[in-house]
Short mmCIF file of C-alpha atoms in Angstrom, two decimals:
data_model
loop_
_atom_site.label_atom_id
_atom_site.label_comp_id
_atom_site.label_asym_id
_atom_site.label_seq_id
_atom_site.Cartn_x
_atom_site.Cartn_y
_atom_site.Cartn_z
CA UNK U 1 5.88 18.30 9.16
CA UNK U 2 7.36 17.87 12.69
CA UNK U 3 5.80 19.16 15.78
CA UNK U 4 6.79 20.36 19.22
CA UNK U 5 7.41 17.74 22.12
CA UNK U 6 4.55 19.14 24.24
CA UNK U 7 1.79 19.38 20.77
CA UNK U 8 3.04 15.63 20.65
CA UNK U 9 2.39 14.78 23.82
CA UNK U 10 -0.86 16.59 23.73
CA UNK U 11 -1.86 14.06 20.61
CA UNK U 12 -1.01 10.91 22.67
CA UNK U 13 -2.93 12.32 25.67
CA UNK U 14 -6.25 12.44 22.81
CA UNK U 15 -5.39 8.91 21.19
CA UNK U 16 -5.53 7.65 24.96
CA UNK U 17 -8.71 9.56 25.87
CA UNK U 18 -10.60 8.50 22.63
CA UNK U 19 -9.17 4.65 23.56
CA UNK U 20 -10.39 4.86 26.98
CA UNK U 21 -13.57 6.55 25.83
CA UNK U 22 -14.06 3.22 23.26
CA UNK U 23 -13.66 1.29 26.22
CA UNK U 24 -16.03 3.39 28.95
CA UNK U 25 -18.64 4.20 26.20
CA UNK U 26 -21.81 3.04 26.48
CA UNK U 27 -24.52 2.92 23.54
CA UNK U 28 -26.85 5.96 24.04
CA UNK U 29 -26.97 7.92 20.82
CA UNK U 30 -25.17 11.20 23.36
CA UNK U 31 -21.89 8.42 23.68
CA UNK U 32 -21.87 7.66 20.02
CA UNK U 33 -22.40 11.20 18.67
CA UNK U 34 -19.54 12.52 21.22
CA UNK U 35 -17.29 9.48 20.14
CA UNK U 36 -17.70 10.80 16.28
CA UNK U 37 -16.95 13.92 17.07
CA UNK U 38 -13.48 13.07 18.83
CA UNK U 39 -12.67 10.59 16.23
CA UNK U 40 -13.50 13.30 12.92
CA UNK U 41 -11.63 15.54 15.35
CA UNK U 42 -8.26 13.31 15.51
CA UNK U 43 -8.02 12.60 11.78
CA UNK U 44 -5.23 14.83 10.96
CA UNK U 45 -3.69 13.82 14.14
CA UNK U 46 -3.61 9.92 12.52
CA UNK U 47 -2.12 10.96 9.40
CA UNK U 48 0.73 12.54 11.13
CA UNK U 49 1.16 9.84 13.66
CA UNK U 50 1.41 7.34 10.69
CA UNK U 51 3.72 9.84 9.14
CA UNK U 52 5.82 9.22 11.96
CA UNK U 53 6.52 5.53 11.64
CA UNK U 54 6.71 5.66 8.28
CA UNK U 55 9.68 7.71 8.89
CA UNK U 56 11.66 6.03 12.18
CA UNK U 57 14.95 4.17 11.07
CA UNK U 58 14.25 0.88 12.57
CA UNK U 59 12.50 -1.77 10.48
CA UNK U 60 11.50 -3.39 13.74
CA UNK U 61 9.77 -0.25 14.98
CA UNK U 62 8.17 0.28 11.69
CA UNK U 63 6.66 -3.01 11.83
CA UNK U 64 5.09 -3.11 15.07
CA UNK U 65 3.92 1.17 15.12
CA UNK U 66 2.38 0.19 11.69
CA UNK U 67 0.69 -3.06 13.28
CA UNK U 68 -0.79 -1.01 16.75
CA UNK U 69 -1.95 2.10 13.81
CA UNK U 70 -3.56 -0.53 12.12
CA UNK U 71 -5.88 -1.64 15.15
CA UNK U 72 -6.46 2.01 16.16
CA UNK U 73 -7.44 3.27 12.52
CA UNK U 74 -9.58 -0.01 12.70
CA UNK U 75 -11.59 1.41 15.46
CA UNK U 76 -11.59 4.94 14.12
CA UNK U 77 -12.92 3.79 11.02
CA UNK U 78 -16.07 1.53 12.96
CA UNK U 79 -17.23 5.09 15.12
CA UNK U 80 -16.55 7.04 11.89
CA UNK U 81 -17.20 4.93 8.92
CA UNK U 82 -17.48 7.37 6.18
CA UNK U 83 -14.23 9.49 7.26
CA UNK U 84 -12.13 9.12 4.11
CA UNK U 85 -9.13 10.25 5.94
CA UNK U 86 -9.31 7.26 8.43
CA UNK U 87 -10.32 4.48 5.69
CA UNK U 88 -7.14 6.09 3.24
CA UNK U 89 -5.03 5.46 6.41
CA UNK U 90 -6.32 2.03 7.03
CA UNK U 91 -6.30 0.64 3.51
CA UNK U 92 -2.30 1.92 3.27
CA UNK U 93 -1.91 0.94 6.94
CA UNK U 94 -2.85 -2.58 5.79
CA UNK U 95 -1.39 -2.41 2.84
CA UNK U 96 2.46 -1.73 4.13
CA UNK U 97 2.22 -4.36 6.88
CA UNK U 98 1.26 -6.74 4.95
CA UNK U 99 4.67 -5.77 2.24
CA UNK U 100 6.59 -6.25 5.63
CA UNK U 101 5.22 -9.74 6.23
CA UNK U 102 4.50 -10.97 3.06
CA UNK U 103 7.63 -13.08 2.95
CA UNK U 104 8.06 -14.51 6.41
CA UNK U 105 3.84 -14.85 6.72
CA UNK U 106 2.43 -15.36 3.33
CA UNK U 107 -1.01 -16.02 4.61
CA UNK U 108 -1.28 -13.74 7.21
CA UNK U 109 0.04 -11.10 4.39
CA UNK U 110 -2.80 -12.33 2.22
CA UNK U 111 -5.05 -11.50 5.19
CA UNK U 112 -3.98 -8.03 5.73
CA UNK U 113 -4.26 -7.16 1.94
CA UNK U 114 -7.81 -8.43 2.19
CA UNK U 115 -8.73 -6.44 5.10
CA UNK U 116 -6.74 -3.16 3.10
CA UNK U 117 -8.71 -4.00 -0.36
CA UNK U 118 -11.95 -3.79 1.94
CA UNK U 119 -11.20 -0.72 3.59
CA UNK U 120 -10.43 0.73 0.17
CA UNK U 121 -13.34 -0.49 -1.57
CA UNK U 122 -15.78 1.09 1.65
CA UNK U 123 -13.75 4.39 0.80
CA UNK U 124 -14.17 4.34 -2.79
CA UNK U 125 -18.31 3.45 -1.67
CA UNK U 126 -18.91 6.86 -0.33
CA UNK U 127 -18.66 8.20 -4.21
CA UNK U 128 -22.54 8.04 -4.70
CA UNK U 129 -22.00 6.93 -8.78
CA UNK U 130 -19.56 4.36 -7.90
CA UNK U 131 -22.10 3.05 -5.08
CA UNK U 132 -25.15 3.26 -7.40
CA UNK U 133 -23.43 1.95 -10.35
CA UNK U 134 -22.07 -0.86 -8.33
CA UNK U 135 -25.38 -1.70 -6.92
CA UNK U 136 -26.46 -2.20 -10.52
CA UNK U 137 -23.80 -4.75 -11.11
CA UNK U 138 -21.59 -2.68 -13.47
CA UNK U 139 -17.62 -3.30 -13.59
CA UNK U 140 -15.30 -1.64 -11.73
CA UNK U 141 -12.81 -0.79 -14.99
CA UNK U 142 -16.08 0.64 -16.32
CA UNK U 143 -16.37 3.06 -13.45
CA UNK U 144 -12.76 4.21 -12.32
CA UNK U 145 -13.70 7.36 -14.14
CA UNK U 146 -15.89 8.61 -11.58
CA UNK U 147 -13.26 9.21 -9.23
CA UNK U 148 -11.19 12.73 -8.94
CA UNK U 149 -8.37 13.29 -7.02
CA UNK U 150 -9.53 13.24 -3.99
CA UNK U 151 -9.92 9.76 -4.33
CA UNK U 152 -6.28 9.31 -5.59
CA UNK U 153 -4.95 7.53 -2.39
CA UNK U 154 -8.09 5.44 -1.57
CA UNK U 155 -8.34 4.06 -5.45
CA UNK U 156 -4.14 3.57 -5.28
CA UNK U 157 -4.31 1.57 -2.12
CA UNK U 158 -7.36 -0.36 -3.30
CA UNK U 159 -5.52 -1.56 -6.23
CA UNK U 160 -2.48 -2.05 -4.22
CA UNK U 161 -3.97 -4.59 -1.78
CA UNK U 162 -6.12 -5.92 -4.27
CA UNK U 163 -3.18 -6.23 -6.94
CA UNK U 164 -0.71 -7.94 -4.00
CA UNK U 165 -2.92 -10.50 -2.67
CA UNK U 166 -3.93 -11.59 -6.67
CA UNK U 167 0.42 -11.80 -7.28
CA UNK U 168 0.54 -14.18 -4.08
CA UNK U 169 -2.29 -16.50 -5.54
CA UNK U 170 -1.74 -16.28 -9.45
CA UNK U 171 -2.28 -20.29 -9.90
CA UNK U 172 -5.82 -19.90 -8.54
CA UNK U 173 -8.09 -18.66 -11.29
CA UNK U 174 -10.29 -17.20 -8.56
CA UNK U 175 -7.96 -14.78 -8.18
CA UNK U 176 -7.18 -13.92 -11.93
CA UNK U 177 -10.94 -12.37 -11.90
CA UNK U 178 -10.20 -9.36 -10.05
CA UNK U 179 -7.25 -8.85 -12.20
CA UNK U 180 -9.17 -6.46 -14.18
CA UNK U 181 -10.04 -4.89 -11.24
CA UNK U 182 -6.57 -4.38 -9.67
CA UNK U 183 -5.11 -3.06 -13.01
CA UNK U 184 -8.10 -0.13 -13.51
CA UNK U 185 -7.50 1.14 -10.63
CA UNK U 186 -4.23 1.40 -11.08
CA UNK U 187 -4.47 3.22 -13.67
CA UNK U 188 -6.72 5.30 -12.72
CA UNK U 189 -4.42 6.77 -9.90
CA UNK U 190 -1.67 6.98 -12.51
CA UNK U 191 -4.34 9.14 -14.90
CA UNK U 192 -5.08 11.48 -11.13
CA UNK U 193 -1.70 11.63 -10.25
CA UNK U 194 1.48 10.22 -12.16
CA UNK U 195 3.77 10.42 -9.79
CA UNK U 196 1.40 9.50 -6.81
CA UNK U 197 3.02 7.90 -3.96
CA UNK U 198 6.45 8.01 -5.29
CA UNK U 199 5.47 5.88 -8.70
CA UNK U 200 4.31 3.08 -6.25
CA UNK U 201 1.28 2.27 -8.77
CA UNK U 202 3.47 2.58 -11.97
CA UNK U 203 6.13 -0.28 -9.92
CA UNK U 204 2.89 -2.39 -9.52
CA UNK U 205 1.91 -2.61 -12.85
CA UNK U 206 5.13 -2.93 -14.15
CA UNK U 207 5.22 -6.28 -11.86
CA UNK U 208 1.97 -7.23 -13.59
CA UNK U 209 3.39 -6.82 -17.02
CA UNK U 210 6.52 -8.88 -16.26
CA UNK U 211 4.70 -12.16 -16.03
CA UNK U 212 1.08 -11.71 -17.41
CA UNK U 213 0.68 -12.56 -20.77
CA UNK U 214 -0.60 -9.67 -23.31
CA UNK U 215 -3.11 -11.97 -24.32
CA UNK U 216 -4.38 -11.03 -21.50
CA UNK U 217 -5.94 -7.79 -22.83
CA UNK U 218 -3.84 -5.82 -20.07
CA UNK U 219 -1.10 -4.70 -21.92
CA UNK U 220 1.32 -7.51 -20.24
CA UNK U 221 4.38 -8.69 -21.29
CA UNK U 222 8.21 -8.19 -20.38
CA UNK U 223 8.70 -5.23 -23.08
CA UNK U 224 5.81 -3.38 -21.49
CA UNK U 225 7.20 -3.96 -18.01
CA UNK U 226 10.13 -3.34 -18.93
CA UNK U 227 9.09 0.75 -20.03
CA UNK U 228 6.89 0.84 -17.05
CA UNK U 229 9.98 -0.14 -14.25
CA UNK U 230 12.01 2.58 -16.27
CA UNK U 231 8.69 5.16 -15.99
CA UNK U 232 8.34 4.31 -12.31
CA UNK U 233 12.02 4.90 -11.55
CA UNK U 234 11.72 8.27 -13.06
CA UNK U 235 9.15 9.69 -10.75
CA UNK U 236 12.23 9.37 -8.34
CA UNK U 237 15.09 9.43 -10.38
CA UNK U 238 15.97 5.94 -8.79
CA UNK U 239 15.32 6.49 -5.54
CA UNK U 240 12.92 4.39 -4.87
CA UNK U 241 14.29 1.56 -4.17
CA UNK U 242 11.36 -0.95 -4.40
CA UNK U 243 11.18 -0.47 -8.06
CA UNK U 244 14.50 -2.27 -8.58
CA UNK U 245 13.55 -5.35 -5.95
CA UNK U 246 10.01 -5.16 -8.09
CA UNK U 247 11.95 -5.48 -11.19
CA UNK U 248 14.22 -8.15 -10.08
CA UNK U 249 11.61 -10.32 -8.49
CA UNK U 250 9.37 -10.10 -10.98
CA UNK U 251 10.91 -9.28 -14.45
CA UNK U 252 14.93 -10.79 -13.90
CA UNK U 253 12.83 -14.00 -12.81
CA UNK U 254 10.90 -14.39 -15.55
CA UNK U 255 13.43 -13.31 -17.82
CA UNK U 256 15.94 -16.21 -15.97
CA UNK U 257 18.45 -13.66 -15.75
CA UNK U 258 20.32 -14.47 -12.74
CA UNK U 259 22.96 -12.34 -12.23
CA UNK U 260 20.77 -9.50 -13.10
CA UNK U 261 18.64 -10.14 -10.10
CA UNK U 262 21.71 -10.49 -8.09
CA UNK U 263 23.17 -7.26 -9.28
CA UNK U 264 20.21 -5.16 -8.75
CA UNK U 265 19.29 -6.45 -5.36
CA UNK U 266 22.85 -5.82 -4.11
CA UNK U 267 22.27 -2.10 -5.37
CA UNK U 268 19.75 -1.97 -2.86
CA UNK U 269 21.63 -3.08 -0.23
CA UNK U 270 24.31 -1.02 -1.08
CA UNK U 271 22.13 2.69 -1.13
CA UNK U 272 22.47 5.10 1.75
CA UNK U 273 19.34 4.94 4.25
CA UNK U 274 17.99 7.77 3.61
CA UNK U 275 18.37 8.12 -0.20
CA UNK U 276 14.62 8.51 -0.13
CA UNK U 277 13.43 11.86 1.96
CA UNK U 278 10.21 11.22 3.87
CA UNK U 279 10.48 7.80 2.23
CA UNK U 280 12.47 5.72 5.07
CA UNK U 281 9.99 3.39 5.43
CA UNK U 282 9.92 2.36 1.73
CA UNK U 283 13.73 2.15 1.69
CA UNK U 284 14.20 0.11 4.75
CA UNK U 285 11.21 -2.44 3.25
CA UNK U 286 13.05 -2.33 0.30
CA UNK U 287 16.48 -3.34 1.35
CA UNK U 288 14.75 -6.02 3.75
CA UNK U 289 13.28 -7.59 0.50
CA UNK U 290 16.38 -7.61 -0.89
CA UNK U 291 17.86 -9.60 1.36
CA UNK U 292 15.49 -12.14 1.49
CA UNK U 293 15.03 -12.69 -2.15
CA UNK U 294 18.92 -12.92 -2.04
CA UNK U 295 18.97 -15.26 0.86
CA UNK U 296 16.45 -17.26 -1.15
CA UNK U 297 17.75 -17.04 -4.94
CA UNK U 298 17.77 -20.72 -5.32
CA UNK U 299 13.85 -20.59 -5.38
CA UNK U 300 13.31 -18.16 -7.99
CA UNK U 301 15.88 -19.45 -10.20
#
């Protein structure tokens, strides 16, 4: 949805009041209450701004508008801390910087997708069964079931952050613990949704199959990833493009197939811009990926 130049303008004019007001604010229950009220007032006004970075044509730009959103949903989310809106936007706010990081700034990227997973995982604690039933020590792949689709986004980017921070440490068995965890919730959005987010979740599991084991009890294996990069694709018929650099990262690698990975990654690079409508930012993060992996074939291979 686009807007006018002047209801723009009047949405940067609130951001700026509500940041000044943070600053001016004192602590009487009066400043908090009116400080709520402005920031429950401003949520669609977030989505929409975030809308609007995902969507500029400059990879640049999308990395630093996604960096400042991710400070200001950050305080959003402290004076309203049960607004779903604001901790869905943080957790996919996180979430995307740290995909644009990840390979120049692997630990800061790990950092990010921590600070996403937690965002998610206060989001999915406003459900009062998952809360209670978490309180009681029970599983999270026991309890994904709770959650309808309003939930969809906050259980997808839970998983997300979870799922790319345990594929950047997947030689520390820490890290192999929440597997479970990542993969439920992945599924789960799939079961909501199936063609949430462009087939974003169906990519990420398909990344998980390529290199865990079956043994594994999660399905794994490069068959199984395989049929899930080719279900993901579908959603878009192909235009998203980060289901190919998924596939050749993850799948050609293991699979040692070389010029695959080189083929497909120069595919990306070769797609128009904005093959993907309303999906610039995942297109541009895609081809930037591709690059890189190409740049550095020598250490996959």
């Amino acid at each position: 949805m686009r807007f006018s130049r002047h209801v723009r303008s009047g949405r940067r004019c609130l951001i700026l009041g509500l940041i000044l007001g943070l600053m001016t604010a004192g602590t009487s229950g009066c400043s908090s209450m009116i400080l709520k009220m402005q920031a429950d007032f401003m949520a669609p006004m977030i989505s929409e701004m975030v809308d609007q970075v995902t969507a500029t044509e400059n990879i640049r730009v999308m990395r630093e508008g996604i960096a400042a959103n991710t400070l200001l949903i950050s305080s959003l989310v402290e004076i309203s801390p049960n607004n779903l809106t604001y901790l869905e936007q943080a957790s996919f706010a996180y979430c995307a910087y740290g995909m644009m990081v990840e390979e120049e700034d692997p630990e800061f990227a790990a950092e990010l997708y921590q600070t996403g997973k937690k965002y998610g995982l206060r989001g999915l604690n406003t459900n009062r069964d998952f809360r209670k039933s978490r309180a009681q020590g029970k599983p999270i792949p026991k309890l994904t079931g709770v959650f309808d689709e309003d939930y969809a986004p906050l259980v997808c980017w839970t998983a997300m952050n979870n799922g790319l921070w345990i594929l950047m440490n997947m030689d520390d068995s820490a890290a192999l613990v929440e597997l479970a965890d990542a993969i439920a919730l992945a599924e789960r959005t799939i079961e909501l949704d199936e063609d949430y987010f462009y087939g974003v979740p169906k990519a990420f599991l398909a990344a998980y199959y390529a290199f865990v084991p079956d043994f594994y009890g999660t399905g794994g294996g490069p068959d199984a990833s395989r049929r899930m990069f080719e279900k993901a694709r579908a959603v878009t018929d192909g235009r998203l493009l980060l289901v190919d650099v998924f596939e050749a990262r993850f799948l050609k690698t293991q699979l040692k197939d070389r010029e695959g990975f080189v083929r497909q990654l120069e595919a990306v690079l070769a797609a128009e811009p904005d093959i993907l409508e309303d999906g610039r930012l995942l297109t541009e993060m895609a081809k930037f990926k591709a690059r890189y992996y190409l740049a550095h074939i020598d250490e996959f291979f």
